[in-house]
XYZ file of C-alpha atoms in Angstrom:
317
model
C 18.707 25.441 78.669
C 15.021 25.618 77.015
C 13.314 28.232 77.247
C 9.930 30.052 75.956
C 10.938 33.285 74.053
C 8.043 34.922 72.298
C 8.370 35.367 68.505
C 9.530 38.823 67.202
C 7.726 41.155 65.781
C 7.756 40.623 61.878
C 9.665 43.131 59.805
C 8.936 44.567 56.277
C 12.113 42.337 54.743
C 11.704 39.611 57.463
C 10.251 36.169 57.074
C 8.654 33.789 60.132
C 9.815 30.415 59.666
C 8.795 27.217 61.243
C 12.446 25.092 61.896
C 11.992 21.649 61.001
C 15.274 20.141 61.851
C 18.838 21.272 62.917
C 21.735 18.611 63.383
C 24.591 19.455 66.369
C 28.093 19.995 64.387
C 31.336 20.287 65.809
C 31.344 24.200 65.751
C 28.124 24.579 67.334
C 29.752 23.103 69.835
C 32.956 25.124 69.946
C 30.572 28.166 69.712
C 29.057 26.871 72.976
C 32.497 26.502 74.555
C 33.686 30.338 73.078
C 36.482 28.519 71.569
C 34.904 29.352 68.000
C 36.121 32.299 65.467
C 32.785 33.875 65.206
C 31.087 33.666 68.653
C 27.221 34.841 68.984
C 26.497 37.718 71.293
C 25.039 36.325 74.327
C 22.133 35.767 75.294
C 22.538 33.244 71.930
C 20.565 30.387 70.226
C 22.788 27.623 68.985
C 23.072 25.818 66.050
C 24.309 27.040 62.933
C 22.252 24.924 59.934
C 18.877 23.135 60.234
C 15.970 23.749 57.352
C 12.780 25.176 58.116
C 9.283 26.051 56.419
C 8.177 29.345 55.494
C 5.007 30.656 57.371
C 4.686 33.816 56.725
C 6.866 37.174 54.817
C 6.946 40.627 55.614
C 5.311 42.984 52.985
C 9.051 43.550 51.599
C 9.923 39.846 50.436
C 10.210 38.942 47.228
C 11.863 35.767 46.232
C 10.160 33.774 49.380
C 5.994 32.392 49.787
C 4.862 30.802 52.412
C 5.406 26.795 51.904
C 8.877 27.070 50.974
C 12.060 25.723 52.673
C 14.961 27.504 53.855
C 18.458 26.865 55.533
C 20.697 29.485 56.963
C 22.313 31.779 54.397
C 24.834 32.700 56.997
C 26.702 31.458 60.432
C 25.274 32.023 63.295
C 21.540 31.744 63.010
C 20.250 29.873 66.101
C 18.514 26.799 64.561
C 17.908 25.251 67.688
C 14.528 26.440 68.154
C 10.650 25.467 66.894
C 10.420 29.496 65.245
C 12.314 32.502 64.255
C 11.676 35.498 62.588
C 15.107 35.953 60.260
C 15.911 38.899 57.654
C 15.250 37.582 54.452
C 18.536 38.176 53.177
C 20.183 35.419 55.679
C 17.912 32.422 54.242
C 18.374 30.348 51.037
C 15.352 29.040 49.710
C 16.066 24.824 48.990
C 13.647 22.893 46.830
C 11.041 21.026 49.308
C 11.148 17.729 47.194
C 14.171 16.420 48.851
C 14.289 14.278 52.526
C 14.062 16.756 55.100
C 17.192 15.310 56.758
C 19.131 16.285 53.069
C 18.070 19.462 53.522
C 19.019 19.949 57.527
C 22.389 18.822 56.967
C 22.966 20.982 53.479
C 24.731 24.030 54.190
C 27.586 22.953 56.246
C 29.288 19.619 55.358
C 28.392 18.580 51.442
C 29.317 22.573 50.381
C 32.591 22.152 52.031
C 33.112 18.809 50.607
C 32.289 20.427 46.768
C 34.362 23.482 47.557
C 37.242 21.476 48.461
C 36.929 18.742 45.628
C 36.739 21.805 43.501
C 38.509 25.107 44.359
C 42.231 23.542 44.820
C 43.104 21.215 42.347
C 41.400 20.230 38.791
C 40.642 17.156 39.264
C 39.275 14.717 36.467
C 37.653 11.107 36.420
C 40.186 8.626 37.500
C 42.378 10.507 39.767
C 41.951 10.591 43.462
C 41.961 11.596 46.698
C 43.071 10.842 50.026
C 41.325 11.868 53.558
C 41.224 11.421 57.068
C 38.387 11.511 59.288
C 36.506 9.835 56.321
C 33.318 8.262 58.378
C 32.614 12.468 59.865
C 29.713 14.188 58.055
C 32.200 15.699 55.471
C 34.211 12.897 54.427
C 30.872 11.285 53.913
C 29.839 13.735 51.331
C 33.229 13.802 49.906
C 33.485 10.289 49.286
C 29.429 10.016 47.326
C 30.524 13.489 45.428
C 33.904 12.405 44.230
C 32.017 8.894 43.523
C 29.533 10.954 41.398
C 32.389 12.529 39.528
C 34.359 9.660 38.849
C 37.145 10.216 41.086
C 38.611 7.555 43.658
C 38.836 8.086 47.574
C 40.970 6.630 49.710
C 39.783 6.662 53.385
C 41.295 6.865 56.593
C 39.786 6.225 59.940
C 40.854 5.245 63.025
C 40.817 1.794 64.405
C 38.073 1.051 66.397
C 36.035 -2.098 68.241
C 33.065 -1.885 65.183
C 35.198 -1.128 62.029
C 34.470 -4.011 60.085
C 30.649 -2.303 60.349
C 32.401 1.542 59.178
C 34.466 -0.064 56.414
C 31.068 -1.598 54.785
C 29.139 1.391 55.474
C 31.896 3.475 53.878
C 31.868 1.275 50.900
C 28.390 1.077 50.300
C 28.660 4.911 49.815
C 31.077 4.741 47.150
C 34.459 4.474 49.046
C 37.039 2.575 46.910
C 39.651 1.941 49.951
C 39.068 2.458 53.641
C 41.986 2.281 55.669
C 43.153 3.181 59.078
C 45.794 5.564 60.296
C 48.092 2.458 61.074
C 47.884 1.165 57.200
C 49.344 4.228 55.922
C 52.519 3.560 57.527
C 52.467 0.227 55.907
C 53.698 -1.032 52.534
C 50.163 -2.727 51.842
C 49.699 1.205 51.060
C 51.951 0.534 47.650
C 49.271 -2.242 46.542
C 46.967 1.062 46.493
C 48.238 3.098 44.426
C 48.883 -0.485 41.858
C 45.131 0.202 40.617
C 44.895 3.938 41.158
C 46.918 7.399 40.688
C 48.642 8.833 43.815
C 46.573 11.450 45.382
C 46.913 14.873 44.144
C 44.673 16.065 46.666
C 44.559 15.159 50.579
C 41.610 16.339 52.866
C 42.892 17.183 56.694
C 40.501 17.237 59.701
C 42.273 15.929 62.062
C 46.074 17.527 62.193
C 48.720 15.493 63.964
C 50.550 12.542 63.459
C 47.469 11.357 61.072
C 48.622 14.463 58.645
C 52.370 13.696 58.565
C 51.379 9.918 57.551
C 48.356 11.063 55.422
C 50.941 13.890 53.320
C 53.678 10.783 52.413
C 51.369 9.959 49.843
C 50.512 13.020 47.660
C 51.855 13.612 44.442
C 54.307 15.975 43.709
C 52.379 19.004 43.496
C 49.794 18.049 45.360
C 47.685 20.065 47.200
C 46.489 19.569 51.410
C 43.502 21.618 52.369
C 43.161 21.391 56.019
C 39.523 22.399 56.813
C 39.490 20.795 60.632
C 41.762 19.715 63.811
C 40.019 17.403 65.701
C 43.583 15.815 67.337
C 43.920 19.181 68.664
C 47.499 19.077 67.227
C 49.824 21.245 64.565
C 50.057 20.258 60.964
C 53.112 18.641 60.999
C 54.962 18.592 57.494
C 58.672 17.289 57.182
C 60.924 19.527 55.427
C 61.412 17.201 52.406
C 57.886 17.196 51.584
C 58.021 20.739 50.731
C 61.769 21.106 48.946
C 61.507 17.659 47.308
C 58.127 17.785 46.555
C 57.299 20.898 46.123
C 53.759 19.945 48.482
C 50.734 22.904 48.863
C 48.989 23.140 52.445
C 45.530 25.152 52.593
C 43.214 26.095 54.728
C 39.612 26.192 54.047
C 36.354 27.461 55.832
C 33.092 27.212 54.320
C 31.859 30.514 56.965
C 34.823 32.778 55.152
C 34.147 31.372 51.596
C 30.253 32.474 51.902
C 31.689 35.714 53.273
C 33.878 36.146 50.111
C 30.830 35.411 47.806
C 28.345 37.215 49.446
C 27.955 39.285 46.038
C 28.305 36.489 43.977
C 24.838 34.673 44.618
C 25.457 32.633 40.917
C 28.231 30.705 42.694
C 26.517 29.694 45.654
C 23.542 29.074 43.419
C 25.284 26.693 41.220
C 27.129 24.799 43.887
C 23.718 24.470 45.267
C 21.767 23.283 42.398
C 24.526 20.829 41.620
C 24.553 19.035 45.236
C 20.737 19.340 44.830
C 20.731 17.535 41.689
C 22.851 14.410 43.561
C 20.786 14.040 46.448
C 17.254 13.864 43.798
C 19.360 11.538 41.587
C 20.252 9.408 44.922
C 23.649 10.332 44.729
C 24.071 11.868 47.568
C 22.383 10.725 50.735
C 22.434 12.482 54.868
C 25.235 11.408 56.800
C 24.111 8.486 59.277
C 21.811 10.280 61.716
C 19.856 9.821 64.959
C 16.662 11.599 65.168
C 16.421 13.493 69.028
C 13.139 15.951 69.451
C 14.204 19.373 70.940
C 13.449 18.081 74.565
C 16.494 16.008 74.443
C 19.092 18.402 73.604
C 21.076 17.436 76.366
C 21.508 13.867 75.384
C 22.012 14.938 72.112
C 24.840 17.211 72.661
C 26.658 14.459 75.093
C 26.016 12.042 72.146
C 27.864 14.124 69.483
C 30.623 14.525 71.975
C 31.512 11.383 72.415
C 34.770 9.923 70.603
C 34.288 7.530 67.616
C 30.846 8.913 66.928
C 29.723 8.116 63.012
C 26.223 8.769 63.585
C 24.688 13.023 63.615
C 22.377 14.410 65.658
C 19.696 16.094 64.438
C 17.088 17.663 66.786
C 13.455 17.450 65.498
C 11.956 20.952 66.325
């Protein structure tokens, strides 16, 4: 529910921001439900990303004024709310010269889109990669950073009443192929790989069936980062893949990579400058979003529950 909370007190190394906007993501959901790996202690604000303006700093901060933006540095922040006072150590300052709903939706699905296009295989312009869930806020950012970098995507989605709309959309983003689950049992898929190299890279969200079907088509080699499970289902992987083939699977969580690199600010720096850098240079755009003030959370959360849903919600605070 809403509710009126005063704002706390403001600390020495604490700094009172004014939240600007905060999208609903799958885990803030699953945080809701307790079905998360990191859960809040109750009584909890959701919402894990959002940006927000800078009003005011304790006497102890440093590398934040007044004026500037910041997103959460870490999980579990509570974005969905108009204020917070937050310890200044668990903010990143972003530049304030980039669309507000760039900077809302920064910290969660483009850095796990980099990560993944970067940490498990070296990949160079001209090769590419395969992924389900392609039209979800990640696969979005995958497929205009790969673009960026010269590397192909192929895209799986599933079939659905408005797909010539998702394929074009998809395109018009940078996609090179869109496809849906069905085609990649298909030997239309051969006419694919005619043009380009056979993935050595595949990008799993969804687990199930879609994963078997998805993994036919890596190289030899090849490397499978599974980062979501929306089906609900096991990775399924026949035995073949891995004698024949010799395949890698992976998991990857943006949450446990900042955790890992918590002393290692140049990293995070860098990956943020470079995504930075796209977005100024129109490179790399939000994910399709619709714009819900704080009032009408409800509707908001029902609306990114829904199945087939391509657009975010981000609540206006």
């Amino acid at each position: 529910r809403l509710k009126d909370l005063e704002v706390a007190k403001l600390g020495d190394s604490d700094v009172h921001v004014k939240m600007l906007a905060a999208p609903v993501n799958p885990a803030d959901i699953n945080m809701i439900q307790g079905t998360y790996a990191i859960l809040s202690p109750l009584p909890a604000v959701g919402g894990n990303e959002g940006v927000g303006e800078v009003l005011e700093v304790g006497r102890r901060v440093a590398a934040l004024k007044p004026g500037d933006w910041v997103i959460p540095a870490t999980t579990g922040l509570g974005t969905w709310r108009t204020h917070g006072v937050f310890p200044e150590e668990t903010l990143l300052k972003v530049p304030s010269d980039i669309p507000v709903l760039c900077a809302a939706t920064l910290s969660v699905n483009p850095c796990t889109a980099y990560r993944m296009l970067t940490d498990f295989e070296s990949l160079a312009p001209g090769d590419s990669v395969i992924q389900n869930a392609a039209n979800s806020g990640v696969g979005q950012a995958v497929i205009q950073i790969a673009k960026a970098s010269g590397i192909k995507t192929i895209n799986v989605v599933r079939d659905r009443p408005d797909l010539p709309k998702l394929v074009e959309r998809l395109m018009a983003l940078g996609a090179d192929h869109v496809i849906t689950e069905e085609m990649l049992r298909k030997p239309e898929m051969k006419d694919i790989f005619k043009s380009i190299p056979k993935p050595r890279l595949a990008l799993n969200c969804v687990g199930g069936k879609s994963t078997t079907e998805m993994l036919r088509h890596l190289q030899p080699k090849g490397t499978m980062v599974t980062y979501g499970g929306m089906a609900k289902q096991p990775v399924m992987v026949p035995v073949s893949a891995f004698i024949f083939r010799d395949v890698r699977l992976r998991g990857f969580w943006m949450t446990q990579w900042k955790k890992d690199h918590a002393q290692d600010q140049k990293s995070l720096a860098t990956m943020m400058d470079a995504l930075c850098q796209l977005i100024r240079k129109g490179q790399l755009t939000a994910p399709a979003c619709t714009e819900v003030p704080l009032q009408d959370y409800k509707a908001a959360l029902e609306a990114s529950m829904k199945p087939f849903t391509s657009s975010k919600q981000i609540l206006l605070l």
